[in-house]
Amino acid sequence: MRKLLGKSMAVGAIALLALTACGSGRDGGSSGSDSGGSKGFAANSLIGVALPAKTSENWVLAGDLFTNGLKEAGFQPNVQYAGASTTVADQQAQITSMVTKGAKVIVIGATDAAQLSTQVAAAHQAGVKVIAYDRLILNTPDVDYYVAFDNFKVGQLQGQALLDGMKAKKPNGPYNIELFSGSPDDNNSKVFFDGAMSVLKPEIDKGNVVVASGQKDIKQTAIQGWKAEGAQARMDQLLTSTYGNKELDGVLSPNDTLARAILTSVKGAGKPIPVVSGQDSEVESVKSIVAGEQYMTINKDTRTLVKQTIDMVKALQAGNAPQVNDTTTYNNGAKVVDTFLLPPVAVTKANAAEAYANDPKLAPLTK
Amino acid sequence: MSRLKDLQKNLFGGTTSNARQFGMIFTLVAIVVLFQILTDGLTLRSDNLIALFQQNSYILILAIGMLMVIVAGHIDLSVGSIAAFTGIMVAKAMAEWNLPWPVGILFGLAIGALIGAWQGFWVAYIGVPAFIVTLAGMLLFRGGNQFIGNANTVPVPEGFRVIGSGFLPETGPDTGYNNLTLLLGLAAVIAIVWRELKGRRTRKEMNAEPIPMWISILRMVVMVGVIVFVTLRFASGRVGTSFPVSGIILAALVLAYSFYTRNTAGGRHIYAVGGNPRAAELSGVKLKRVNFYVMMNMSVLAALAGMIFVARSAASGPQDGNGWELDAIAAVFIGGAAVTGGIGTISGSIVGGLVMALLNNGLQLMGVGTDRVQIIKGLVLLLAVGLDVYNKRQGRFSIIGSITRSFHRDTPAVPTPSSGAEREPAKTTVAG
């Protein structure tokens, strides 16, 4: 047996040595992380864009805009969506593939903001710049820039619109409202909610506005995965448990998909339609606003956001520092990320025509 | 016998059923070559190969356990939920009780064992079909994940991340390669050569017809060549990267479980139970115990896979584990296991998993969207299994057909079926 082992070791060692000798060795500094970095890169470089699953119109639109916008600017775009079920693992693999393919900048709309640090670190080591799009990537020093709408402001606008809308319907309180918030794994959910509560809390404390179910904590109001069926089910339960003989005046909804689900539930229960907030300017919701059902939405024009992101990529390509307007607020747990914030716009039936005048898809709906 | 027939018969093992195994490996090679061309050589680049193993090690680990479950005639739908549940428990335990990370891993494995014992109990001793038990488990532990974690994403400490995103360290003299990876490759080459030489000697001792020398050498050259190529690829990645730790865990598990299912009485009992439970029981196999341990083992491996994924993601999240059961089941069936149980091999499942992984990776490198990737993967699964069924009906080679035949020929009391699909031609007891 020992003789056999000796023989095999000899053969193995020779084979491996022979091939090692004629191998090429490490790639060396080919993917060197020359951290000066501000030299720019070729104008026709590959730019990776990793987006979440195609669960909302917005992401699909963003993907198309990135593909066309980057192409126009002379880059090679590589836009990828995560799969419907295995979202996080898909996105991790996609980001790694983009690094392998030699992308110079990777724009990431994260599916789970805290589960990408390994991939982002690998990208950084390969000298790739990382821009967090719409959702800040957490717990990693390897995010270069963050570009988004001012989401705290979004929440404030939603809260304010809710108060205005209820006052217009019924001059005097107290008003009964219910609160909804977005997916707990989305970093933005809390920001929207806190923004809205910064407006609503003083009124709740005064007793002018009452959360009749008592469910005021974000853990009680959250809708996992931003799923419509989740919001509808929760609203169904609230209506049965709390609004048997009470009137529901308003619902804080973080986005349009959930707002429509809430309206569906209310209509199904045969109750009068309350004032419902929204966000994203989805087609169905704009129709609903014009028809007088959903009260408001937020116009965060995806075109402006994508354009701003592409401008950042262009600046990086030329070797300049991209424009930012907030270098203090967005701490991701590992560092404060340089951020460019865009202002959101509140849209109700009153200003819909004006707000969507430049939008080829939405403008006809407001006429 | 013509040389071609010699080759066909001996290159990848002994019997006709190896044609299926050969077919799988051939498919794998074809996919590699195809994507290597389509992606301009990105597929076989070091960084991509390293990423490929890191991204898929947890699915392949699940496939090992799933193979044994399916061979025993069951199915496990709960693996993704168990992985997610274990992930959040371990992440929370480390964050809130300040458990050191090695203890965290043990804690996770213990949770897996506990869950496995729970599910095994229902399957083996109460007799509820595994499909139902694990469907219940899928709901139970997904809910548990959200209950414990409040659907939050909980980060894990740096040390823990090694099992998911760590690499072999750089030590020793500067050879231009990662030295430990080279040593690992050397060990693999030695093992291959040793096994070949031992196989020849065993055949001689047993007075079996010896394999022609040139085939032995050809086989060794091919396998050694592949291993050396892969070793050099892994060893020559960016400084700081090498063969991933998760890959080492996977390799160790594959070796251990292959040996167990092929060469030990306990392992053969699983095949016996899946092939014909009554006959197995009458031959003295402890049916309940086999079922219990198969289900329990699956949950432990699911717990491990969950922890590796959490380590790689640096955090445990509410979406962990979604759809993993389907990936693992697909790998096992593409790898030649039978839906009815009793048939399948660990190595086949790993090859099946790699086929899926390479498809995924190659299509992603080409920039194909996930929608189309899913369509393609679905078709591949259907075609791979469909081909086997078709071949069986045509009376050509089929892993299922050839193995059931050998089942009847052997004495049924000592079930040694289906090892035809293994590379080892001589089914002797372990030497020494």
mmCIF file of N, CA, C and O in Angstrom, chain B residues 1 4 7 15 60 65 85 90-91 96 106 120 174 177 187 211-212 218 234 260 269 287 290 300 313 319 364 389:
data_model
loop_
_atom_site.group_PDB
_atom_site.id
_atom_site.type_symbol
_atom_site.label_atom_id
_atom_site.label_comp_id
_atom_site.label_asym_id
_atom_site.label_seq_id
_atom_site.Cartn_x
_atom_site.Cartn_y
_atom_site.Cartn_z
ATOM 1 N N MET B 1 -12.255 -7.303 -28.664
ATOM 2 C CA MET B 1 -13.020 -6.074 -28.425
ATOM 3 C C MET B 1 -12.303 -4.895 -29.063
ATOM 4 O O MET B 1 -11.093 -4.735 -28.919
ATOM 5 N N LEU B 4 -12.475 1.167 -29.444
ATOM 6 C CA LEU B 4 -13.549 2.123 -29.165
ATOM 7 C C LEU B 4 -14.459 1.585 -28.066
ATOM 8 O O LEU B 4 -14.830 2.294 -27.149
ATOM 9 N N LEU B 7 -12.862 1.742 -24.793
ATOM 10 C CA LEU B 7 -12.898 3.108 -24.292
ATOM 11 C C LEU B 7 -14.247 3.404 -23.685
ATOM 12 O O LEU B 7 -14.367 3.893 -22.569
ATOM 13 N N THR B 15 -20.263 0.009 -16.506
ATOM 14 C CA THR B 15 -21.430 -0.507 -17.222
ATOM 15 C C THR B 15 -22.069 0.531 -18.123
ATOM 16 O O THR B 15 -21.640 1.670 -18.178
ATOM 17 N N LEU B 60 -25.297 23.516 -3.842
ATOM 18 C CA LEU B 60 -24.733 22.177 -4.030
ATOM 19 C C LEU B 60 -24.746 21.395 -2.717
ATOM 20 O O LEU B 60 -24.961 20.184 -2.711
ATOM 21 N N GLY B 65 -27.819 16.668 0.387
ATOM 22 C CA GLY B 65 -28.845 16.149 1.286
ATOM 23 C C GLY B 65 -30.103 15.757 0.535
ATOM 24 O O GLY B 65 -30.726 14.733 0.819
ATOM 25 N N PHE B 85 -34.443 30.375 8.661
ATOM 26 C CA PHE B 85 -34.687 30.377 10.104
ATOM 27 C C PHE B 85 -33.374 30.259 10.879
ATOM 28 O O PHE B 85 -33.100 31.022 11.801
ATOM 29 N N VAL B 90 -28.955 32.415 14.158
ATOM 30 C CA VAL B 90 -27.518 32.525 14.392
ATOM 31 C C VAL B 90 -27.097 33.997 14.398
ATOM 32 O O VAL B 90 -26.348 34.444 15.275
ATOM 33 N N ALA B 91 -27.617 34.774 13.441
ATOM 34 C CA ALA B 91 -27.246 36.189 13.370
ATOM 35 C C ALA B 91 -27.683 36.921 14.632
ATOM 36 O O ALA B 91 -26.927 37.702 15.214
ATOM 37 N N GLU B 96 -26.864 39.532 19.795
ATOM 38 C CA GLU B 96 -27.450 39.893 21.086
ATOM 39 C C GLU B 96 -26.802 39.190 22.276
ATOM 40 O O GLU B 96 -26.720 39.741 23.363
ATOM 41 N N LEU B 106 -21.851 26.200 15.564
ATOM 42 C CA LEU B 106 -22.339 25.008 16.260
ATOM 43 C C LEU B 106 -23.811 25.168 16.650
ATOM 44 O O LEU B 106 -24.614 24.248 16.500
ATOM 45 N N GLY B 120 -38.179 14.559 10.947
ATOM 46 C CA GLY B 120 -37.941 13.126 10.813
ATOM 47 C C GLY B 120 -38.934 12.324 11.646
ATOM 48 O O GLY B 120 -39.425 11.284 11.212
ATOM 49 N N ASP B 174 6.797 33.107 -2.245
ATOM 50 C CA ASP B 174 6.047 33.721 -3.336
ATOM 51 C C ASP B 174 6.285 32.942 -4.622
ATOM 52 O O ASP B 174 7.323 33.046 -5.246
ATOM 53 N N TYR B 177 1.555 31.966 -7.168
ATOM 54 C CA TYR B 177 0.253 31.326 -7.019
ATOM 55 C C TYR B 177 -0.107 31.308 -5.552
ATOM 56 O O TYR B 177 0.741 31.557 -4.695
ATOM 57 N N ALA B 187 -2.895 17.307 -3.610
ATOM 58 C CA ALA B 187 -3.548 16.224 -2.875
ATOM 59 C C ALA B 187 -4.600 15.551 -3.752
ATOM 60 O O ALA B 187 -4.707 14.324 -3.787
ATOM 61 N N ILE B 211 -8.313 -3.719 -16.876
ATOM 62 C CA ILE B 211 -8.553 -2.614 -17.808
ATOM 63 C C ILE B 211 -7.273 -2.404 -18.602
ATOM 64 O O ILE B 211 -6.189 -2.420 -18.026
ATOM 65 N N PRO B 212 -7.381 -2.238 -19.920
ATOM 66 C CA PRO B 212 -6.166 -2.014 -20.701
ATOM 67 C C PRO B 212 -5.366 -0.838 -20.125
ATOM 68 O O PRO B 212 -5.932 0.168 -19.716
ATOM 69 N N LEU B 218 -4.901 7.081 -20.048
ATOM 70 C CA LEU B 218 -5.712 8.136 -20.657
ATOM 71 C C LEU B 218 -6.631 8.763 -19.615
ATOM 72 O O LEU B 218 -6.733 9.977 -19.492
ATOM 73 N N PHE B 234 -7.720 28.532 -9.879
ATOM 74 C CA PHE B 234 -8.092 29.027 -8.552
ATOM 75 C C PHE B 234 -6.898 29.668 -7.856
ATOM 76 O O PHE B 234 -7.049 30.594 -7.069
ATOM 77 N N TYR B 260 -19.987 7.551 1.976
ATOM 78 C CA TYR B 260 -21.032 6.967 2.823
ATOM 79 C C TYR B 260 -22.111 6.279 1.994
ATOM 80 O O TYR B 260 -22.493 5.137 2.262
ATOM 81 N N HIS B 269 -28.410 1.181 2.638
ATOM 82 C CA HIS B 269 -29.766 1.021 3.160
ATOM 83 C C HIS B 269 -30.699 2.092 2.593
ATOM 84 O O HIS B 269 -31.872 1.836 2.341
ATOM 85 N N LEU B 287 -36.277 0.513 8.657
ATOM 86 C CA LEU B 287 -36.924 1.478 7.772
ATOM 87 C C LEU B 287 -37.099 2.837 8.441
ATOM 88 O O LEU B 287 -36.716 3.867 7.914
ATOM 89 N N VAL B 290 -33.861 4.744 9.091
ATOM 90 C CA VAL B 290 -33.273 5.307 7.870
ATOM 91 C C VAL B 290 -34.021 6.585 7.476
ATOM 92 O O VAL B 290 -33.418 7.631 7.229
ATOM 93 N N VAL B 300 -29.919 19.459 8.770
ATOM 94 C CA VAL B 300 -28.612 19.928 9.233
ATOM 95 C C VAL B 300 -27.866 20.587 8.068
ATOM 96 O O VAL B 300 -27.287 21.667 8.209
ATOM 97 N N SER B 313 -23.489 36.928 2.404
ATOM 98 C CA SER B 313 -24.261 38.158 2.251
ATOM 99 C C SER B 313 -23.950 39.159 3.350
ATOM 100 O O SER B 313 -24.458 40.268 3.319
ATOM 101 N N GLN B 319 -35.523 37.587 2.912
ATOM 102 C CA GLN B 319 -35.733 36.898 1.632
ATOM 103 C C GLN B 319 -34.810 35.707 1.459
ATOM 104 O O GLN B 319 -34.825 35.050 0.417
ATOM 105 N N GLN B 364 -25.774 35.134 -17.558
ATOM 106 C CA GLN B 364 -25.609 36.438 -16.927
ATOM 107 C C GLN B 364 -24.439 37.204 -17.522
ATOM 108 O O GLN B 364 -24.533 38.405 -17.773
ATOM 109 N N VAL B 389 -36.270 9.465 -19.723
ATOM 110 C CA VAL B 389 -37.512 8.699 -19.828
ATOM 111 C C VAL B 389 -37.680 8.164 -21.249
ATOM 112 O O VAL B 389 -38.028 7.001 -21.466
#
